[in-house]
Amino acid sequence: YNSNVWILGTVERIAENGWGTFKSELGLITSIIPKMVEKHRLQEGDKISVVTKPSGEKTHIIEIKKN
């Protein structure tokens, strides 16, 4: 984990409740909170880069940019 490392991947899914699913090129899968999905106008299939932060056993996305 390094807060300055951008991880490349894809928005795999956006659920009806607004939560997104991010899958990195290395296979990491983590959730995207609805606020970030809306802010970045994310859609399924979008190529994005994220910065993550560990929180207990989970990994949280703290920054997103579209590629």
PDB file of N, CA and C in Angstrom:
ATOM      1  N   TYR A   1       0.844  -1.196   0.000  1.00  0.00           N
ATOM      2  CA  TYR A   1       0.000   0.000   0.000  1.00  0.00           C
ATOM      3  C   TYR A   1       0.875   1.240   0.000  1.00  0.00           C
ATOM      4  N   ASN A   2       0.545   2.155  -0.895  1.00  0.00           N
ATOM      5  CA  ASN A   2       1.216   3.454  -0.941  1.00  0.00           C
ATOM      6  C   ASN A   2       0.187   4.464  -1.415  1.00  0.00           C
ATOM      7  N   SER A   3      -0.057   5.484  -0.629  1.00  0.00           N
ATOM      8  CA  SER A   3      -1.137   6.418  -0.938  1.00  0.00           C
ATOM      9  C   SER A   3      -0.905   7.214  -2.224  1.00  0.00           C
ATOM     10  N   ASN A   4       0.314   7.163  -2.775  1.00  0.00           N
ATOM     11  CA  ASN A   4       0.586   7.913  -3.996  1.00  0.00           C
ATOM     12  C   ASN A   4       0.545   7.041  -5.246  1.00  0.00           C
ATOM     13  N   VAL A   5       0.172   5.774  -5.106  1.00  0.00           N
ATOM     14  CA  VAL A   5       0.167   4.864  -6.244  1.00  0.00           C
ATOM     15  C   VAL A   5      -1.228   4.786  -6.851  1.00  0.00           C
ATOM     16  N   TRP A   6      -1.310   5.092  -8.144  1.00  0.00           N
ATOM     17  CA  TRP A   6      -2.569   4.969  -8.868  1.00  0.00           C
ATOM     18  C   TRP A   6      -2.677   3.544  -9.389  1.00  0.00           C
ATOM     19  N   ILE A   7      -3.823   2.920  -9.163  1.00  0.00           N
ATOM     20  CA  ILE A   7      -4.074   1.546  -9.586  1.00  0.00           C
ATOM     21  C   ILE A   7      -5.043   1.586 -10.762  1.00  0.00           C
ATOM     22  N   LEU A   8      -4.651   0.991 -11.873  1.00  0.00           N
ATOM     23  CA  LEU A   8      -5.493   0.968 -13.067  1.00  0.00           C
ATOM     24  C   LEU A   8      -6.510  -0.155 -12.979  1.00  0.00           C
ATOM     25  N   GLY A   9      -7.697   0.112 -13.531  1.00  0.00           N
ATOM     26  CA  GLY A   9      -8.721  -0.926 -13.544  1.00  0.00           C
ATOM     27  C   GLY A   9      -9.977  -0.457 -14.247  1.00  0.00           C
ATOM     28  N   THR A  10     -11.051  -1.196 -13.995  1.00  0.00           N
ATOM     29  CA  THR A  10     -12.314  -0.983 -14.696  1.00  0.00           C
ATOM     30  C   THR A  10     -13.471  -0.961 -13.704  1.00  0.00           C
ATOM     31  N   VAL A  11     -14.486  -0.148 -14.006  1.00  0.00           N
ATOM     32  CA  VAL A  11     -15.740  -0.200 -13.258  1.00  0.00           C
ATOM     33  C   VAL A  11     -16.488  -1.425 -13.781  1.00  0.00           C
ATOM     34  N   GLU A  12     -16.574  -2.455 -12.962  1.00  0.00           N
ATOM     35  CA  GLU A  12     -17.181  -3.721 -13.384  1.00  0.00           C
ATOM     36  C   GLU A  12     -18.699  -3.685 -13.322  1.00  0.00           C
ATOM     37  N   ARG A  13     -19.226  -2.976 -12.315  1.00  0.00           N
ATOM     38  CA  ARG A  13     -20.672  -3.024 -12.098  1.00  0.00           C
ATOM     39  C   ARG A  13     -21.104  -1.796 -11.314  1.00  0.00           C
ATOM     40  N   ILE A  14     -22.307  -1.338 -11.603  1.00  0.00           N
ATOM     41  CA  ILE A  14     -22.940  -0.322 -10.762  1.00  0.00           C
ATOM     42  C   ILE A  14     -24.309  -0.867 -10.388  1.00  0.00           C
ATOM     43  N   ALA A  15     -24.501  -1.060  -9.103  1.00  0.00           N
ATOM     44  CA  ALA A  15     -25.739  -1.661  -8.602  1.00  0.00           C
ATOM     45  C   ALA A  15     -26.867  -0.634  -8.572  1.00  0.00           C
ATOM     46  N   GLU A  16     -28.087  -1.134  -8.436  1.00  0.00           N
ATOM     47  CA  GLU A  16     -29.261  -0.256  -8.370  1.00  0.00           C
ATOM     48  C   GLU A  16     -29.192   0.705  -7.194  1.00  0.00           C
ATOM     49  N   ASN A  17     -28.491   0.302  -6.120  1.00  0.00           N
ATOM     50  CA  ASN A  17     -28.393   1.163  -4.938  1.00  0.00           C
ATOM     51  C   ASN A  17     -27.277   2.209  -5.068  1.00  0.00           C
ATOM     52  N   GLY A  18     -26.597   2.239  -6.241  1.00  0.00           N
ATOM     53  CA  GLY A  18     -25.596   3.264  -6.480  1.00  0.00           C
ATOM     54  C   GLY A  18     -24.160   2.851  -6.209  1.00  0.00           C
ATOM     55  N   TRP A  19     -23.960   1.715  -5.551  1.00  0.00           N
ATOM     56  CA  TRP A  19     -22.601   1.234  -5.257  1.00  0.00           C
ATOM     57  C   TRP A  19     -21.958   0.692  -6.518  1.00  0.00           C
ATOM     58  N   GLY A  20     -20.686   1.011  -6.700  1.00  0.00           N
ATOM     59  CA  GLY A  20     -19.937   0.496  -7.834  1.00  0.00           C
ATOM     60  C   GLY A  20     -18.953  -0.575  -7.401  1.00  0.00           C
ATOM     61  N   THR A  21     -18.504  -1.371  -8.370  1.00  0.00           N
ATOM     62  CA  THR A  21     -17.483  -2.385  -8.126  1.00  0.00           C
ATOM     63  C   THR A  21     -16.308  -2.101  -9.045  1.00  0.00           C
ATOM     64  N   PHE A  22     -15.129  -1.954  -8.442  1.00  0.00           N
ATOM     65  CA  PHE A  22     -13.896  -1.691  -9.179  1.00  0.00           C
ATOM     66  C   PHE A  22     -13.060  -2.958  -9.193  1.00  0.00           C
ATOM     67  N   LYS A  23     -12.524  -3.295 -10.380  1.00  0.00           N
ATOM     68  CA  LYS A  23     -11.603  -4.431 -10.485  1.00  0.00           C
ATOM     69  C   LYS A  23     -10.320  -3.937 -11.123  1.00  0.00           C
ATOM     70  N   SER A  24      -9.205  -4.084 -10.392  1.00  0.00           N
ATOM     71  CA  SER A  24      -7.921  -3.622 -10.901  1.00  0.00           C
ATOM     72  C   SER A  24      -7.366  -4.618 -11.905  1.00  0.00           C
ATOM     73  N   GLU A  25      -6.363  -4.171 -12.661  1.00  0.00           N
ATOM     74  CA  GLU A  25      -5.710  -5.052 -13.616  1.00  0.00           C
ATOM     75  C   GLU A  25      -5.033  -6.232 -12.917  1.00  0.00           C
ATOM     76  N   LEU A  26      -4.743  -6.069 -11.624  1.00  0.00           N
ATOM     77  CA  LEU A  26      -4.096  -7.131 -10.856  1.00  0.00           C
ATOM     78  C   LEU A  26      -5.101  -8.037 -10.148  1.00  0.00           C
ATOM     79  N   GLY A  27      -6.384  -7.744 -10.320  1.00  0.00           N
ATOM     80  CA  GLY A  27      -7.417  -8.597  -9.737  1.00  0.00           C
ATOM     81  C   GLY A  27      -8.015  -8.132  -8.431  1.00  0.00           C
ATOM     82  N   LEU A  28      -7.539  -6.994  -7.880  1.00  0.00           N
ATOM     83  CA  LEU A  28      -8.124  -6.442  -6.658  1.00  0.00           C
ATOM     84  C   LEU A  28      -9.549  -5.995  -6.961  1.00  0.00           C
ATOM     85  N   ILE A  29     -10.479  -6.401  -6.126  1.00  0.00           N
ATOM     86  CA  ILE A  29     -11.864  -5.975  -6.284  1.00  0.00           C
ATOM     87  C   ILE A  29     -12.271  -5.216  -5.030  1.00  0.00           C
ATOM     88  N   THR A  30     -12.810  -4.012  -5.222  1.00  0.00           N
ATOM     89  CA  THR A  30     -13.254  -3.218  -4.080  1.00  0.00           C
ATOM     90  C   THR A  30     -14.454  -2.382  -4.487  1.00  0.00           C
ATOM     91  N   SER A  31     -15.180  -1.904  -3.504  1.00  0.00           N
ATOM     92  CA  SER A  31     -16.392  -1.128  -3.760  1.00  0.00           C
ATOM     93  C   SER A  31     -16.082   0.349  -3.965  1.00  0.00           C
ATOM     94  N   ILE A  32     -16.953   0.976  -4.751  1.00  0.00           N
ATOM     95  CA  ILE A  32     -16.899   2.432  -4.948  1.00  0.00           C
ATOM     96  C   ILE A  32     -18.178   2.989  -4.325  1.00  0.00           C
ATOM     97  N   ILE A  33     -18.017   3.911  -3.390  1.00  0.00           N
ATOM     98  CA  ILE A  33     -19.202   4.444  -2.707  1.00  0.00           C
ATOM     99  C   ILE A  33     -20.065   5.244  -3.684  1.00  0.00           C
ATOM    100  N   PRO A  34     -21.393   5.244  -3.469  1.00  0.00           N
ATOM    101  CA  PRO A  34     -22.300   5.934  -4.388  1.00  0.00           C
ATOM    102  C   PRO A  34     -21.936   7.397  -4.641  1.00  0.00           C
ATOM    103  N   LYS A  35     -21.455   8.096  -3.609  1.00  0.00           N
ATOM    104  CA  LYS A  35     -21.084   9.507  -3.767  1.00  0.00           C
ATOM    105  C   LYS A  35     -19.998   9.673  -4.835  1.00  0.00           C
ATOM    106  N   MET A  36     -19.019   8.769  -4.851  1.00  0.00           N
ATOM    107  CA  MET A  36     -17.937   8.845  -5.837  1.00  0.00           C
ATOM    108  C   MET A  36     -18.430   8.426  -7.227  1.00  0.00           C
ATOM    109  N   VAL A  37     -19.321   7.438  -7.284  1.00  0.00           N
ATOM    110  CA  VAL A  37     -19.895   7.020  -8.573  1.00  0.00           C
ATOM    111  C   VAL A  37     -20.586   8.212  -9.215  1.00  0.00           C
ATOM    112  N   GLU A  38     -21.371   8.922  -8.409  1.00  0.00           N
ATOM    113  CA  GLU A  38     -22.123  10.073  -8.906  1.00  0.00           C
ATOM    114  C   GLU A  38     -21.196  11.234  -9.269  1.00  0.00           C
ATOM    115  N   LYS A  39     -20.254  11.554  -8.394  1.00  0.00           N
ATOM    116  CA  LYS A  39     -19.349  12.685  -8.603  1.00  0.00           C
ATOM    117  C   LYS A  39     -18.564  12.544  -9.905  1.00  0.00           C
ATOM    118  N   HIS A  40     -18.096  11.314 -10.179  1.00  0.00           N
ATOM    119  CA  HIS A  40     -17.265  11.084 -11.366  1.00  0.00           C
ATOM    120  C   HIS A  40     -18.073  10.576 -12.558  1.00  0.00           C
ATOM    121  N   ARG A  41     -19.415  10.504 -12.373  1.00  0.00           N
ATOM    122  CA  ARG A  41     -20.319  10.034 -13.431  1.00  0.00           C
ATOM    123  C   ARG A  41     -19.837   8.716 -14.028  1.00  0.00           C
ATOM    124  N   LEU A  42     -19.528   7.789 -13.144  1.00  0.00           N
ATOM    125  CA  LEU A  42     -18.990   6.509 -13.577  1.00  0.00           C
ATOM    126  C   LEU A  42     -20.070   5.630 -14.199  1.00  0.00           C
ATOM    127  N   GLN A  43     -19.643   4.860 -15.193  1.00  0.00           N
ATOM    128  CA  GLN A  43     -20.530   3.902 -15.845  1.00  0.00           C
ATOM    129  C   GLN A  43     -19.796   2.580 -15.955  1.00  0.00           C
ATOM    130  N   GLU A  44     -20.553   1.503 -16.050  1.00  0.00           N
ATOM    131  CA  GLU A  44     -19.944   0.189 -16.209  1.00  0.00           C
ATOM    132  C   GLU A  44     -19.048   0.195 -17.438  1.00  0.00           C
ATOM    133  N   GLY A  45     -17.856  -0.374 -17.278  1.00  0.00           N
ATOM    134  CA  GLY A  45     -16.915  -0.444 -18.384  1.00  0.00           C
ATOM    135  C   GLY A  45     -15.913   0.696 -18.420  1.00  0.00           C
ATOM    136  N   ASP A  46     -16.132   1.746 -17.611  1.00  0.00           N
ATOM    137  CA  ASP A  46     -15.188   2.876 -17.589  1.00  0.00           C
ATOM    138  C   ASP A  46     -13.814   2.406 -17.115  1.00  0.00           C
ATOM    139  N   LYS A  47     -12.781   2.880 -17.792  1.00  0.00           N
ATOM    140  CA  LYS A  47     -11.404   2.643 -17.356  1.00  0.00           C
ATOM    141  C   LYS A  47     -11.056   3.774 -16.399  1.00  0.00           C
ATOM    142  N   ILE A  48     -10.654   3.406 -15.184  1.00  0.00           N
ATOM    143  CA  ILE A  48     -10.326   4.417 -14.180  1.00  0.00           C
ATOM    144  C   ILE A  48      -9.039   4.042 -13.458  1.00  0.00           C
ATOM    145  N   SER A  49      -8.494   5.017 -12.755  1.00  0.00           N
ATOM    146  CA  SER A  49      -7.374   4.795 -11.845  1.00  0.00           C
ATOM    147  C   SER A  49      -7.828   5.232 -10.467  1.00  0.00           C
ATOM    148  N   VAL A  50      -7.407   4.489  -9.452  1.00  0.00           N
ATOM    149  CA  VAL A  50      -7.809   4.817  -8.082  1.00  0.00           C
ATOM    150  C   VAL A  50      -6.605   4.812  -7.160  1.00  0.00           C
ATOM    151  N   VAL A  51      -6.744   5.553  -6.061  1.00  0.00           N
ATOM    152  CA  VAL A  51      -5.802   5.479  -4.952  1.00  0.00           C
ATOM    153  C   VAL A  51      -6.598   4.890  -3.796  1.00  0.00           C
ATOM    154  N   THR A  52      -6.009   3.883  -3.131  1.00  0.00           N
ATOM    155  CA  THR A  52      -6.727   3.214  -2.053  1.00  0.00           C
ATOM    156  C   THR A  52      -6.051   3.429  -0.706  1.00  0.00           C
ATOM    157  N   LYS A  53      -6.830   3.138   0.336  1.00  0.00           N
ATOM    158  CA  LYS A  53      -6.329   3.239   1.705  1.00  0.00           C
ATOM    159  C   LYS A  53      -6.895   2.060   2.479  1.00  0.00           C
ATOM    160  N   PRO A  54      -6.050   1.315   3.191  1.00  0.00           N
ATOM    161  CA  PRO A  54      -6.585   0.207   3.986  1.00  0.00           C
ATOM    162  C   PRO A  54      -7.351   0.726   5.202  1.00  0.00           C
ATOM    163  N   SER A  55      -8.405   0.004   5.554  1.00  0.00           N
ATOM    164  CA  SER A  55      -9.173   0.337   6.748  1.00  0.00           C
ATOM    165  C   SER A  55      -9.617  -0.980   7.372  1.00  0.00           C
ATOM    166  N   GLY A  56      -8.888  -1.430   8.353  1.00  0.00           N
ATOM    167  CA  GLY A  56      -9.166  -2.745   8.932  1.00  0.00           C
ATOM    168  C   GLY A  56      -8.913  -3.806   7.874  1.00  0.00           C
ATOM    169  N   GLU A  57      -9.913  -4.651   7.630  1.00  0.00           N
ATOM    170  CA  GLU A  57      -9.757  -5.702   6.635  1.00  0.00           C
ATOM    171  C   GLU A  57     -10.217  -5.261   5.254  1.00  0.00           C
ATOM    172  N   LYS A  58     -10.762  -4.053   5.154  1.00  0.00           N
ATOM    173  CA  LYS A  58     -11.269  -3.564   3.876  1.00  0.00           C
ATOM    174  C   LYS A  58     -10.295  -2.583   3.245  1.00  0.00           C
ATOM    175  N   THR A  59     -10.489  -2.339   1.966  1.00  0.00           N
ATOM    176  CA  THR A  59      -9.707  -1.348   1.243  1.00  0.00           C
ATOM    177  C   THR A  59     -10.672  -0.305   0.707  1.00  0.00           C
ATOM    178  N   HIS A  60     -10.417   0.959   1.021  1.00  0.00           N
ATOM    179  CA  HIS A  60     -11.296   2.033   0.578  1.00  0.00           C
ATOM    180  C   HIS A  60     -10.635   2.846  -0.525  1.00  0.00           C
ATOM    181  N   ILE A  61     -11.440   3.240  -1.502  1.00  0.00           N
ATOM    182  CA  ILE A  61     -10.957   4.115  -2.566  1.00  0.00           C
ATOM    183  C   ILE A  61     -11.056   5.546  -2.052  1.00  0.00           C
ATOM    184  N   ILE A  62      -9.936   6.275  -2.130  1.00  0.00           N
ATOM    185  CA  ILE A  62      -9.951   7.667  -1.641  1.00  0.00           C
ATOM    186  C   ILE A  62      -9.847   8.687  -2.776  1.00  0.00           C
ATOM    187  N   GLU A  63      -9.392   8.243  -3.958  1.00  0.00           N
ATOM    188  CA  GLU A  63      -9.339   9.139  -5.112  1.00  0.00           C
ATOM    189  C   GLU A  63      -9.625   8.343  -6.375  1.00  0.00           C
ATOM    190  N   ILE A  64     -10.257   9.004  -7.343  1.00  0.00           N
ATOM    191  CA  ILE A  64     -10.576   8.385  -8.629  1.00  0.00           C
ATOM    192  C   ILE A  64     -10.263   9.384  -9.732  1.00  0.00           C
ATOM    193  N   LYS A  65      -9.721   8.863 -10.839  1.00  0.00           N
ATOM    194  CA  LYS A  65      -9.639   9.675 -12.048  1.00  0.00           C
ATOM    195  C   LYS A  65      -9.927   8.781 -13.231  1.00  0.00           C
ATOM    196  N   LYS A  66     -10.673   9.347 -14.208  1.00  0.00           N
ATOM    197  CA  LYS A  66     -10.977   8.592 -15.426  1.00  0.00           C
ATOM    198  C   LYS A  66      -9.761   8.603 -16.319  1.00  0.00           C
ATOM    199  N   ASN A  67      -9.533   7.493 -17.016  1.00  0.00           N
ATOM    200  CA  ASN A  67      -8.395   7.399 -17.924  1.00  0.00           C
ATOM    201  C   ASN A  67      -8.800   7.746 -19.350  1.00  0.00           C
TER     202      ASN A  67
END
